[in-house]
Amino acid sequence: MRLILAESAGFCYGVRRAIAIAEREAAQGPCFTLGPLIHNAREVGRLEKLGIRTVSAPEEAPPGSTVILRSHGTPREDVAALEKRGCRVVDATCPNVARIHGLVREAEAEGRLPVVIGEREHPEVRGICGQVERCVVLQDPAETDAWTKKREILPDMPITVVHQTTLIEKNAKKCDEILKKEYTNLKLFDTICGATSKRQMEAVQLADRCELMVVIGDRSSANTARLARLCAEHCGRVLAVQSAGELRLPDLTDVHLIGVTAGASAPAWIIKEVCNKMTEEIKSMDPIETAVEAAAEAAAEVVEEAAPQAVEAVQEAAAEAVPEEESFDEMLEKSIKTLHTGEKVSGIVQSIGATEVTVDLGTKHSGYIPMSELTDDPELKPEDIVQVGAEIETYVMRVNDVEGTVMLSKKRLDTVKNWEFIENAKEEKTVVEGLITEENKGGVVANVKGIRVFIPASQTGLPKESPMTPLVKTRQQMRITEVNHARRRVVGSIRAVQYEARKAAAEATWAEIEVGKKYLGTVKSLTSYGAFVDIGGVDGMVHVSELSWKRIRNPQEVVKVGDQIEVYVISFDKEAKKISLGYKLASENPWTLFTERYAEGSELDVKVVKLMSFGAFAEILPGVDGLIHVSQITRERRIGKPDEVLSEGQIVRVKITKISEDRKISLSMTAVEQPAPAPAAAEDEAEELVYSTDAPAAEAPAEE
Ligand code: F3S
């Protein structure tokens, strides 16, 4: 025969916490609880011996005394009454219940009607309703159905629905469904406590397997009564007992497996008493069961505070004898395990409250993470980081054995992990990404997984002396070059990543380069003789003469640093690592344009761009000039110098008299036969001529 005690049997986190708070207060002097601290008369009796007495109303509390609010929560008016009497109020409300208080208060503030699914007379429900002026309580699906049909509240009235923490989940769901159908404007919060649903689920699973279920708990405890009802739905024989004294085992002839569970207010010492008694009775029925004896002895050694799991282990050991002993030791050790600051522990998120996240560590301690220890990221909400029911790894900050609490930190553990990440990144030379958060005198600072990484100006990848501000608020890839954990100093380099990327790109460029190939490049720097353009890890040079068809004195007239331009390869030398690039396009060659448009004999308007002693240079097209010899300027009189008649910028009518093979163009004003075109047309042509004022090569042609 085997005895199995459900893992979640006994005190829940909220009750354990409330008792720890009460014991701490009692250590300072006598104190009171408003209503019994938990639904267990024997445990309340034990607390009384420690100096913790129960008052049933605020007016019974002596003025100035310390009054503890129990885990079920307390109506606002009772708290106000206690404060009015000058009492020191110590709040031991379970954080899960406190969250519901917040939800109903928020609903009221938003003009919504709070609806509580739960037992009207249960102290928790009274405490919830006592947070607001108006509140509706619906006890079960039938009552919910009747209420919606009565139409006291119109379907378009906004309502907020919460659950008593210890409700049976399937009943709560039925009520939710009815309300969802009728009220479209509804906000629904599933506030059933994870510890409760886990306890109920385990009890059902155990009841399905066992021929007998024993449910331990006070008869005044609603959640124990519910547990017994649930077990009865799945197991033919259920014994509900408050103490070992009440235990009367039936005939166990056909019984192979006995399941034991206990309500949230059953202390470990009562569970242990009951289990010991059962062990004794089983032993008396089957004296040959030697393992029972061994286990009973072990049970006697279980410390009072040990969690129920220890008792389960004892009883399982009793039933299964020697092979289970190892598991028993492990479980016992786990249950009474002492936590240490700096330790890494895992647990299950129980609730997310306004000020803390509670974590079940599976030990006698109650774990909590203050909000400040959850994350440093102000953008994140707790729900973005943790989920109720999910496993979480944390770092132990402080252990309070008196209160039975452990302060945990997720942030610290993340920091530890992040330092490991940074150290590995340095060792393994991996590239990491971070957000540049600020600029300072020597460089910029990046945030990589919450760790500050300093990037010296020389490692930013920016040209020397250029401003670093544009980097701020950008994400950058970098290598970690130095880590000093003790001094919390980390140095990174963006340049190292860029260098490697550039090296790889350069190899690819050299492998594929060919004359005529086009690249979209970036102008990196300018000199008086040309522009250096990055075409993918390699810089090529565009000579000034290849930048424009016009005559330019400086590359700046055409491009500037940072411009993206399309260039083509004129020539390259892989050995010398030199690439000559072109920027001006053949299709825009002004000589080609000129020969397409004009021939000898054409008459046109030109702009005088330079006056020399032997004649005047005039622009025909941007980049194409012709010469009007001094003898070809006027017929009317003989002139010594062109500036006697012409001035720079003047538009004159000329005839093309000669186009030589070496691209010299002779123009004549005196040979013009046709008058200038009509003004509109002339204006159009003049517009085309507005661009160039550059002087052509000053070589005087022979006089014609
Ligand atoms: Fe216990 Fe709090 Fe849940 S008192 S049952 S942990 S709501």
Coordinates of C-alpha atoms in Angstrom, one line a residue, residues 256-680:
H256 CA -3.5 0.1 -2.7
L257 CA -3.1 3.8 -3.0
I258 CA -4.1 6.5 -0.5
G259 CA -4.0 10.1 -1.5
V260 CA -3.5 12.9 1.0
T261 CA -4.1 16.6 0.3
A262 CA -4.6 19.6 2.6
G263 CA -6.2 23.1 2.4
A264 CA -4.2 26.3 2.2
S265 CA -4.7 26.9 5.9
A266 CA -3.5 23.5 7.1
P267 CA -0.1 23.9 8.8
A268 CA 2.7 21.4 8.2
W269 CA 2.6 20.1 11.7
I270 CA -1.0 19.1 11.5
I271 CA -0.4 17.3 8.2
K272 CA 2.5 15.6 9.8
E273 CA 0.4 14.4 12.7
V274 CA -2.3 13.0 10.4
C275 CA 0.3 11.3 8.2
N276 CA 2.0 9.8 11.2
K277 CA -1.3 8.5 12.6
M278 CA -2.1 6.9 9.2
T279 CA 1.2 5.3 9.1
E280 CA 0.6 3.8 12.5
E281 CA -2.8 2.5 11.6
I282 CA -1.5 1.0 8.4
K283 CA 1.3 -0.6 10.3
S284 CA -1.1 -2.1 12.8
M285 CA -3.2 -3.5 10.0
D286 CA -0.1 -5.1 8.3
P287 CA 2.7 -5.5 10.9
I288 CA 5.1 -7.0 8.3
E289 CA 5.3 -3.7 6.6
T290 CA 8.8 -2.9 8.1
A291 CA 9.4 0.1 5.9
V292 CA 6.5 1.9 7.6
E293 CA 8.4 1.8 10.9
A294 CA 11.5 3.2 9.3
A295 CA 9.6 6.0 7.7
A296 CA 7.7 6.8 10.9
E297 CA 11.0 7.3 12.6
A298 CA 12.1 9.6 9.9
A299 CA 8.8 11.4 10.1
A300 CA 9.5 12.2 13.8
E301 CA 12.7 13.9 12.7
V302 CA 11.0 16.3 10.3
V303 CA 11.3 19.7 11.8
E304 CA 8.0 21.5 12.6
E305 CA 8.5 24.2 9.9
A306 CA 9.3 21.6 7.2
A307 CA 7.1 22.0 4.2
P308 CA 4.5 19.4 3.4
Q309 CA 6.6 17.9 0.7
A310 CA 8.8 16.4 3.5
V311 CA 5.8 14.6 5.0
E312 CA 4.9 13.3 1.6
A313 CA 8.4 12.0 1.2
V314 CA 8.2 10.3 4.6
Q315 CA 4.9 8.7 3.7
E316 CA 6.0 7.6 0.3
A317 CA 9.1 6.1 1.9
A318 CA 6.9 4.2 4.3
A319 CA 4.8 2.7 1.6
E320 CA 7.5 2.0 -0.9
A321 CA 10.3 1.1 1.5
V322 CA 14.0 1.1 0.7
P323 CA 14.0 2.1 -3.0
E324 CA 12.4 5.4 -2.2
E325 CA 14.8 6.4 0.6
E326 CA 17.1 8.3 -1.7
S327 CA 14.3 10.3 -3.1
F328 CA 13.1 11.0 0.4
D329 CA 16.4 12.5 1.4
E330 CA 16.5 14.6 -1.7
M331 CA 13.0 15.9 -1.1
L332 CA 13.6 16.5 2.6
E333 CA 16.7 18.5 1.8
K334 CA 14.8 20.5 -0.7
S335 CA 12.0 21.3 1.6
I336 CA 14.2 22.6 4.4
K337 CA 16.8 24.0 2.2
T338 CA 18.4 27.2 3.4
L339 CA 18.9 29.8 0.8
H340 CA 22.0 32.0 0.6
T341 CA 22.5 35.5 -0.6
G342 CA 24.1 35.4 -4.1
E343 CA 22.6 32.0 -4.9
K344 CA 20.8 31.4 -8.2
V345 CA 17.3 29.9 -7.7
S346 CA 14.4 29.0 -9.9
G347 CA 10.8 29.3 -9.0
I348 CA 7.3 29.7 -10.4
V349 CA 5.8 33.2 -10.7
Q350 CA 2.7 33.2 -8.4
S351 CA 1.4 36.7 -9.0
I352 CA 2.3 40.1 -10.3
G353 CA 1.4 42.8 -7.9
A354 CA 1.7 46.6 -7.9
T355 CA 4.9 46.6 -5.9
E356 CA 6.3 43.1 -6.2
V357 CA 6.3 39.8 -8.1
T358 CA 5.8 36.8 -5.9
V359 CA 7.7 33.6 -6.7
D360 CA 7.1 30.1 -5.3
L361 CA 10.6 28.6 -4.8
G362 CA 9.3 25.3 -3.6
T363 CA 11.0 25.8 -0.2
K364 CA 9.9 27.0 3.2
H365 CA 10.7 30.6 2.1
S366 CA 8.3 32.9 0.3
G367 CA 10.1 34.6 -2.6
Y368 CA 9.4 38.1 -3.9
I369 CA 11.0 40.4 -6.4
P370 CA 10.5 44.1 -5.7
M371 CA 9.7 46.0 -8.9
S372 CA 13.0 47.8 -8.7
E373 CA 14.8 44.5 -9.0
L374 CA 12.9 43.3 -12.0
T375 CA 14.4 45.4 -14.7
D376 CA 16.2 48.7 -15.3
D377 CA 14.3 49.3 -18.5
P378 CA 11.7 52.0 -17.7
E379 CA 9.9 51.2 -21.0
L380 CA 9.0 47.7 -19.9
K381 CA 6.0 46.7 -17.8
P382 CA 6.3 43.7 -15.4
E383 CA 3.9 41.7 -17.6
D384 CA 6.4 42.1 -20.5
I385 CA 9.1 40.4 -18.4
V386 CA 7.3 37.7 -16.3
Q387 CA 4.1 35.7 -16.7
V388 CA 2.1 34.1 -13.9
G389 CA 2.8 30.3 -13.9
A390 CA 6.0 30.6 -15.8
E391 CA 9.4 29.5 -14.4
I392 CA 11.8 32.2 -13.6
E393 CA 15.5 32.2 -12.6
T394 CA 16.5 34.8 -10.0
Y395 CA 19.3 35.8 -7.7
V396 CA 18.9 35.7 -3.9
M397 CA 19.4 39.2 -2.5
R398 CA 18.4 38.8 1.1
V399 CA 17.1 35.9 3.2
N400 CA 14.9 36.7 6.1
D401 CA 14.6 33.5 8.2
V402 CA 12.4 35.2 10.8
E403 CA 9.8 36.3 8.3
G404 CA 10.4 33.3 6.1
T405 CA 10.9 35.5 3.0
V406 CA 13.6 35.8 0.4
M407 CA 14.1 39.0 -1.5
L408 CA 15.0 38.1 -5.1
S409 CA 16.3 40.0 -8.1
K410 CA 15.9 39.2 -11.7
K411 CA 17.8 42.3 -12.7
R412 CA 21.0 41.1 -10.9
L413 CA 20.9 37.7 -12.4
D414 CA 20.4 39.2 -15.8
T415 CA 23.4 41.5 -15.1
V416 CA 25.4 38.4 -14.1
K417 CA 24.4 36.7 -17.3
N418 CA 25.0 39.8 -19.3
W419 CA 28.6 40.2 -17.9
E420 CA 29.2 36.6 -18.9
F421 CA 27.9 37.4 -22.4
I422 CA 30.2 40.4 -22.6
E423 CA 33.2 38.4 -21.4
N424 CA 32.5 35.6 -23.8
A425 CA 32.1 38.1 -26.6
K426 CA 35.6 39.4 -25.9
E427 CA 37.1 35.9 -25.6
E428 CA 35.4 34.6 -28.7
K429 CA 35.8 37.9 -30.6
T430 CA 32.1 37.9 -31.5
V431 CA 30.3 41.0 -32.8
V432 CA 27.7 42.5 -30.4
E433 CA 25.2 45.2 -31.0
G434 CA 24.3 48.1 -28.7
L435 CA 22.5 51.4 -28.7
I436 CA 24.7 54.5 -28.5
T437 CA 23.3 56.4 -25.6
E438 CA 25.6 59.3 -25.1
E439 CA 28.6 61.2 -26.4
N440 CA 31.4 62.4 -24.1
K441 CA 34.7 64.0 -24.4
G442 CA 36.7 60.9 -25.3
G443 CA 34.1 59.0 -27.3
V444 CA 30.7 57.5 -27.1
V445 CA 28.9 55.2 -24.7
A446 CA 26.9 52.2 -25.9
N447 CA 24.4 50.1 -23.9
V448 CA 24.9 46.4 -24.6
K449 CA 22.4 44.3 -22.7
G450 CA 22.3 46.9 -19.9
I451 CA 26.1 47.2 -19.7
R452 CA 27.9 50.5 -20.5
V453 CA 30.5 50.0 -23.2
F454 CA 32.9 52.9 -23.8
I455 CA 34.0 53.4 -27.4
P456 CA 36.9 55.8 -27.7
A457 CA 36.6 58.4 -30.5
S458 CA 39.4 56.7 -32.5
Q459 CA 37.3 53.5 -32.4
T460 CA 34.0 55.0 -33.5
G461 CA 34.9 54.4 -37.2
L462 CA 34.3 58.1 -37.9
P463 CA 37.0 60.2 -39.6
K464 CA 39.3 62.1 -37.2
E465 CA 37.8 65.3 -35.8
S466 CA 34.4 64.6 -37.2
P467 CA 31.4 65.1 -34.8
M468 CA 30.2 62.0 -33.0
T469 CA 26.7 63.3 -32.3
P470 CA 25.2 61.6 -35.3
L471 CA 26.0 58.2 -33.7
V472 CA 23.9 58.9 -30.7
K473 CA 20.6 56.9 -30.6
T474 CA 21.8 54.6 -33.4
R475 CA 22.4 50.9 -33.0
Q476 CA 25.9 49.9 -33.8
Q477 CA 27.8 46.7 -34.1
M478 CA 31.1 46.5 -32.2
R479 CA 33.7 44.2 -30.9
I480 CA 34.5 44.1 -27.2
T481 CA 38.2 44.8 -26.8
E482 CA 38.6 45.2 -23.0
V483 CA 36.6 44.0 -20.0
N484 CA 37.4 44.8 -16.4
H485 CA 34.5 43.4 -14.3
A486 CA 35.9 44.7 -11.0
R487 CA 36.1 48.3 -12.3
R488 CA 33.0 47.8 -14.4
R489 CA 34.9 49.0 -17.4
V490 CA 34.2 47.7 -20.9
V491 CA 35.7 49.1 -24.0
G492 CA 34.4 48.4 -27.5
S493 CA 35.4 49.2 -31.1
I494 CA 33.0 49.9 -34.0
R495 CA 36.0 50.5 -36.2
A496 CA 37.2 46.9 -35.7
V497 CA 33.9 45.6 -37.1
Q498 CA 34.0 48.1 -40.0
Y499 CA 37.6 47.2 -40.7
E500 CA 36.7 43.5 -41.0
A501 CA 33.6 44.2 -43.1
R502 CA 35.7 46.5 -45.3
K503 CA 38.4 43.8 -45.7
A504 CA 35.9 41.3 -46.8
A505 CA 34.2 43.7 -49.2
A506 CA 37.7 44.7 -50.7
E507 CA 38.5 41.0 -51.4
A508 CA 35.1 40.7 -53.2
T509 CA 35.7 43.9 -55.2
W510 CA 39.2 42.9 -56.3
A511 CA 37.9 39.5 -57.3
E512 CA 35.2 40.9 -59.6
I513 CA 36.6 44.2 -60.9
E514 CA 36.8 44.8 -64.7
V515 CA 37.2 47.8 -66.9
G516 CA 33.9 49.5 -67.6
K517 CA 32.1 48.0 -64.6
K518 CA 29.9 50.5 -62.8
Y519 CA 29.7 50.9 -59.0
L520 CA 27.7 53.1 -56.7
G521 CA 30.4 54.6 -54.6
T522 CA 30.7 57.0 -51.7
V523 CA 33.0 60.0 -51.9
K524 CA 35.5 59.6 -49.1
S525 CA 37.9 62.5 -49.6
L526 CA 38.8 65.3 -52.0
T527 CA 42.1 66.6 -53.2
S528 CA 43.0 69.3 -55.7
Y529 CA 43.5 66.6 -58.4
G530 CA 40.5 64.4 -57.8
A531 CA 38.1 62.6 -55.6
F532 CA 38.6 59.3 -53.8
V533 CA 35.5 57.1 -54.0
D534 CA 34.8 53.9 -51.9
I535 CA 33.4 51.3 -54.3
G536 CA 33.1 48.6 -51.7
G537 CA 36.1 48.2 -49.3
V538 CA 38.4 49.8 -51.9
D539 CA 39.0 53.4 -52.8
G540 CA 39.4 54.4 -56.5
M541 CA 40.3 57.8 -57.7
V542 CA 38.3 60.0 -60.1
H543 CA 40.7 62.5 -61.6
V544 CA 39.5 66.0 -61.8
S545 CA 39.4 65.8 -65.6
E546 CA 37.1 62.8 -65.3
L547 CA 34.7 64.5 -63.0
S548 CA 33.1 66.8 -65.5
W549 CA 33.0 67.7 -69.2
K550 CA 33.3 71.3 -68.2
R551 CA 36.6 72.7 -67.2
I552 CA 36.7 72.7 -63.4
R553 CA 39.3 74.1 -61.1
N554 CA 38.4 72.0 -58.0
P555 CA 36.6 68.6 -57.5
Q556 CA 34.4 70.4 -54.9
E557 CA 32.6 72.1 -57.8
V558 CA 31.1 68.7 -58.7
V559 CA 31.0 66.5 -55.6
K560 CA 31.4 66.6 -51.9
V561 CA 32.5 64.1 -49.2
G562 CA 29.7 61.7 -48.4
D563 CA 28.0 62.0 -51.9
Q564 CA 26.9 58.7 -53.4
I565 CA 27.8 58.7 -57.1
E566 CA 27.8 56.2 -59.9
V567 CA 31.3 55.7 -61.2
Y568 CA 32.9 53.3 -63.7
V569 CA 36.3 51.7 -63.9
I570 CA 38.6 53.2 -66.4
S571 CA 41.7 51.1 -65.5
F572 CA 43.0 49.2 -62.5
D573 CA 46.3 47.7 -61.2
K574 CA 45.8 44.8 -58.8
E575 CA 49.5 44.7 -57.9
A576 CA 49.7 48.4 -57.1
K577 CA 46.2 48.4 -55.7
K578 CA 45.2 51.4 -57.8
I579 CA 41.9 52.0 -59.5
S580 CA 41.2 54.8 -61.9
L581 CA 37.5 55.8 -62.1
G582 CA 35.4 57.9 -64.3
Y583 CA 32.3 59.9 -63.4
K584 CA 31.4 61.9 -66.5
L585 CA 29.3 60.0 -69.0
A586 CA 30.0 59.6 -72.7
S587 CA 26.4 60.4 -73.6
E588 CA 26.9 63.9 -72.1
N589 CA 30.1 64.6 -74.0
P590 CA 29.6 68.3 -75.1
W591 CA 31.7 67.8 -78.3
T592 CA 29.3 65.0 -79.4
L593 CA 26.3 67.2 -78.6
F594 CA 27.9 70.1 -80.6
T595 CA 28.6 68.0 -83.7
E596 CA 25.1 66.6 -83.6
R597 CA 23.6 70.1 -83.5
Y598 CA 25.9 72.3 -85.5
A599 CA 28.1 72.3 -88.6
E600 CA 30.2 74.8 -90.6
G601 CA 27.9 77.5 -91.8
S602 CA 25.5 77.3 -88.8
E603 CA 24.5 80.7 -87.4
L604 CA 23.7 80.9 -83.7
D605 CA 23.9 83.1 -80.6
V606 CA 26.9 82.6 -78.3
K607 CA 28.1 84.2 -75.1
V608 CA 31.4 86.0 -74.9
V609 CA 33.4 84.4 -72.0
K610 CA 36.9 85.7 -72.4
L611 CA 38.4 88.6 -74.1
M612 CA 42.0 88.3 -75.4
S613 CA 44.2 90.7 -77.5
F614 CA 43.7 88.6 -80.6
G615 CA 40.0 87.9 -80.3
A616 CA 37.1 86.8 -78.0
F617 CA 36.3 83.3 -76.9
A618 CA 32.6 82.5 -76.9
E619 CA 30.7 79.6 -75.4
I620 CA 28.6 77.6 -77.9
L621 CA 27.6 74.9 -75.4
P622 CA 28.8 74.3 -71.9
G623 CA 32.2 72.8 -72.4
V624 CA 32.5 73.9 -76.1
D625 CA 33.9 77.3 -77.0
G626 CA 34.8 79.0 -80.3
L627 CA 37.1 81.9 -81.1
I628 CA 35.9 85.1 -82.8
H629 CA 39.1 86.6 -84.2
V630 CA 39.5 90.3 -83.7
S631 CA 39.2 90.7 -87.5
Q632 CA 35.8 89.0 -87.4
I633 CA 34.1 91.1 -84.9
T634 CA 32.9 94.1 -86.9
R635 CA 32.9 95.3 -90.5
E636 CA 32.2 98.9 -89.7
R637 CA 35.5 100.0 -88.4
R638 CA 39.0 98.7 -87.7
I639 CA 39.5 97.9 -84.1
G640 CA 42.7 97.3 -82.2
K641 CA 41.3 95.1 -79.3
P642 CA 38.1 93.1 -78.9
D643 CA 37.1 95.0 -75.7
E644 CA 36.5 98.1 -77.8
V645 CA 33.3 96.5 -79.0
L646 CA 32.6 93.4 -76.8
S647 CA 32.4 92.7 -73.1
E648 CA 32.4 89.4 -71.2
G649 CA 28.9 88.0 -70.8
Q650 CA 27.6 89.7 -74.0
I651 CA 25.5 87.5 -76.3
V652 CA 26.4 87.9 -79.9
R653 CA 25.3 86.4 -83.2
V654 CA 28.0 84.4 -85.0
K655 CA 28.5 82.1 -87.9
I656 CA 30.6 78.9 -87.6
T657 CA 33.2 79.4 -90.2
K658 CA 35.5 76.4 -89.5
I659 CA 35.6 73.2 -87.3
S660 CA 39.1 71.8 -87.4
E661 CA 40.1 68.2 -86.7
D662 CA 41.8 69.2 -83.5
R663 CA 38.4 70.5 -82.3
K664 CA 39.0 74.2 -82.7
I665 CA 36.0 76.2 -83.8
S666 CA 36.3 79.5 -85.7
L667 CA 33.4 82.0 -85.3
S668 CA 32.7 85.2 -87.2
M669 CA 30.3 88.0 -86.4
T670 CA 31.0 89.7 -89.7
A671 CA 29.9 86.6 -91.7
V672 CA 26.4 86.5 -90.2
E673 CA 23.8 86.6 -93.0
Q674 CA 20.6 86.0 -91.1
P675 CA 19.3 88.2 -88.4
A676 CA 18.9 86.7 -84.9
P677 CA 15.8 84.6 -84.4
A678 CA 12.6 86.1 -82.9
P679 CA 13.1 87.2 -79.3
A680 CA 11.3 84.2 -77.7

